[in-house]
C-alpha atoms as one frame of an Amber mdcrd trajectory, in Angstrom:
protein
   0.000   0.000   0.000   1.267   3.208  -0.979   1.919   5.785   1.364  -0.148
   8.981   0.510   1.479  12.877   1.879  -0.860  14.902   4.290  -1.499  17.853
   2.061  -3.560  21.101   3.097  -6.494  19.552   0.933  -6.412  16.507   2.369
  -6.216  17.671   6.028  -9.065  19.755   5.837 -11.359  17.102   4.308 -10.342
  15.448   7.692 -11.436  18.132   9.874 -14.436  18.919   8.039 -15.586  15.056
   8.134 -14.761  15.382  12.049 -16.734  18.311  12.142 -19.819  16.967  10.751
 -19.934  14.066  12.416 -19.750  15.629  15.733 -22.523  17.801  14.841 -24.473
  14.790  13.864 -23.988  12.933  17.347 -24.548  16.187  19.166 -27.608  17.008
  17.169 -28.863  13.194  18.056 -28.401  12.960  21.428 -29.965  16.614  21.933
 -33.283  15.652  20.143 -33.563  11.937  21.829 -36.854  11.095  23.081 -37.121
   7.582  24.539 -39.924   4.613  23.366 -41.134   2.349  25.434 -42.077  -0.638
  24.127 -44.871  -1.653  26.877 -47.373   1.133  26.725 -47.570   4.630  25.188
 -48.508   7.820  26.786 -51.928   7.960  26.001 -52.861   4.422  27.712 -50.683
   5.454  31.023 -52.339   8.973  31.066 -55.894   7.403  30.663 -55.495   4.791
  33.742 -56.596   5.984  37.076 -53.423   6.274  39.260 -54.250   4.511  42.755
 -50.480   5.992  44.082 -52.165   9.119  46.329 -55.592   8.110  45.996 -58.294
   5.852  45.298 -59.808   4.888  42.026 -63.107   4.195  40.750 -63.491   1.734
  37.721 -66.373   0.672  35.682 -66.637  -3.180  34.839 -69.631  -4.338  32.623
 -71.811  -1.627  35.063 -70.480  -2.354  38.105 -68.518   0.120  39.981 -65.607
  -0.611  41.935 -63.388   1.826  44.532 -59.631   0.233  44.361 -57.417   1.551
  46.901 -54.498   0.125  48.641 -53.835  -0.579  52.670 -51.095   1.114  53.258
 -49.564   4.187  51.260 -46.932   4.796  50.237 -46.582   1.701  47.994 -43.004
   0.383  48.662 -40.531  -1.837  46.503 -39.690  -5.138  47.972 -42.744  -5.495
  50.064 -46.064  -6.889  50.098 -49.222  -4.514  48.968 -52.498  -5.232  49.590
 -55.616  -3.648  47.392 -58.852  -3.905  48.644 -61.516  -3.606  46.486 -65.148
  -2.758  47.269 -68.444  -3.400  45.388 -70.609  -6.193  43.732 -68.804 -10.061
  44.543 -67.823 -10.749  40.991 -64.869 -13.035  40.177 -61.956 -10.393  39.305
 -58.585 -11.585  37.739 -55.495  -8.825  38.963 -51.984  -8.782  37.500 -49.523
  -6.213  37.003 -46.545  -5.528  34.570 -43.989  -2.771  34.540 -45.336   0.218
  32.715 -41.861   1.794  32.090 -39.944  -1.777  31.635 -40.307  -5.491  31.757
 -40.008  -6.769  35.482 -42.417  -9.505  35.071 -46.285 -10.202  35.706 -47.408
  -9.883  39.319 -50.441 -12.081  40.258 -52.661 -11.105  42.731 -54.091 -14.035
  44.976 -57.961 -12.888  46.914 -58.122 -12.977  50.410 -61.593 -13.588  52.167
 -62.755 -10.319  54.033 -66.837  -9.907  54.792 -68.735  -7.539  53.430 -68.857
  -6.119  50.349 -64.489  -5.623  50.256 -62.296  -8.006  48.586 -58.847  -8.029
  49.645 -56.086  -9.212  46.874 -52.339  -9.040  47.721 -48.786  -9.525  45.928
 -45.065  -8.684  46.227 -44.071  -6.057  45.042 -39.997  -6.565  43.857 -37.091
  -4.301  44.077 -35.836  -2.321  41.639 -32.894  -0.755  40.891 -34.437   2.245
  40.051 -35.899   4.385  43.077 -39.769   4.780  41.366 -41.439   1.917  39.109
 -44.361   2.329  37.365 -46.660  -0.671  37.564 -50.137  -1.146  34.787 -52.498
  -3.280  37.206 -54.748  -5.173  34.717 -58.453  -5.994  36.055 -60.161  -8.803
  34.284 -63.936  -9.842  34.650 -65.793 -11.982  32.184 -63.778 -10.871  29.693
 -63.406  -7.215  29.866 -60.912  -5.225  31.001 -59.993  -2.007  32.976 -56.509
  -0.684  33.873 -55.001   1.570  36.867 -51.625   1.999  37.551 -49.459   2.684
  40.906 -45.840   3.921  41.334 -44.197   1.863  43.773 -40.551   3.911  45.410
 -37.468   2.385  47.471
């Protein structure tokens, strides 16, 4: 292989090559917006939040008020949601809203009345806030809250 002279030409076709590709990767990482792959902005902003307060969902016209035991909701403990209204069979798991930490089930415990009591674990994260998407099932349709759970 030949070997070619640095000449004034050639030099600043170097620089201006550097130059434009450093504008590139600036220009890039200034104008980044993250995806998530899970949900989009417009399902997360249309759940009911149970975090600060309780919710109140609709399933095939019956109402139910979903609030937790004990706020706040903490990583690497159990949380407990108690749900009041008609006895219908409900189905409750949760996935991470802003990334993929598994499915939580939700096992019922008996209480009287007209409360149902569900519970799961809640894992840590390295993160100090995860999002969680609790999905409610009965006879087939669907309603979704969500709940931020912190260190």
């Amino acid at each position: 292989m030949a070997v070619e002279k640095l000449t004034g030409p050639r030099l600043f076709q170097l620089i201006f090559l550097l130059f434009v590709l450093i504008a590139a990767f600036t220009w890039r990482t200034i104008t980044y917006v993250p995806e998530s792959g899970l949900t989009s902005n417009s399902e997360l902003s249309t759940a009911c939040d149970m975090t600060e307060q309780a919710c109140l969902i609709n399933i095939d016209n019956n109402q139910f008020i979903i609030d937790v035991a004990s706020r706040p909701i903490q990583q690497n403990a159990e949380m407990i949601v108690n749900i009041k209204g008609e006895d219908i069979a409900l189905n409750l798991q949760a996935k991470g809203a802003d990334m993929n930490m598994g499915i939580l089930k939700f096992t019922k415990e008996l209480k009287g009345g007209d409360v149902a009591s569900y519970s799961t674990f809640v894992p840590k994260c390295k993160h100090n806030e995860m999002k969680w998407l609790v999905m409610i099932t009965a006879d087939g349709k669907n309603e979704e809250i969500i709940f931020t759970a912190k260190k």
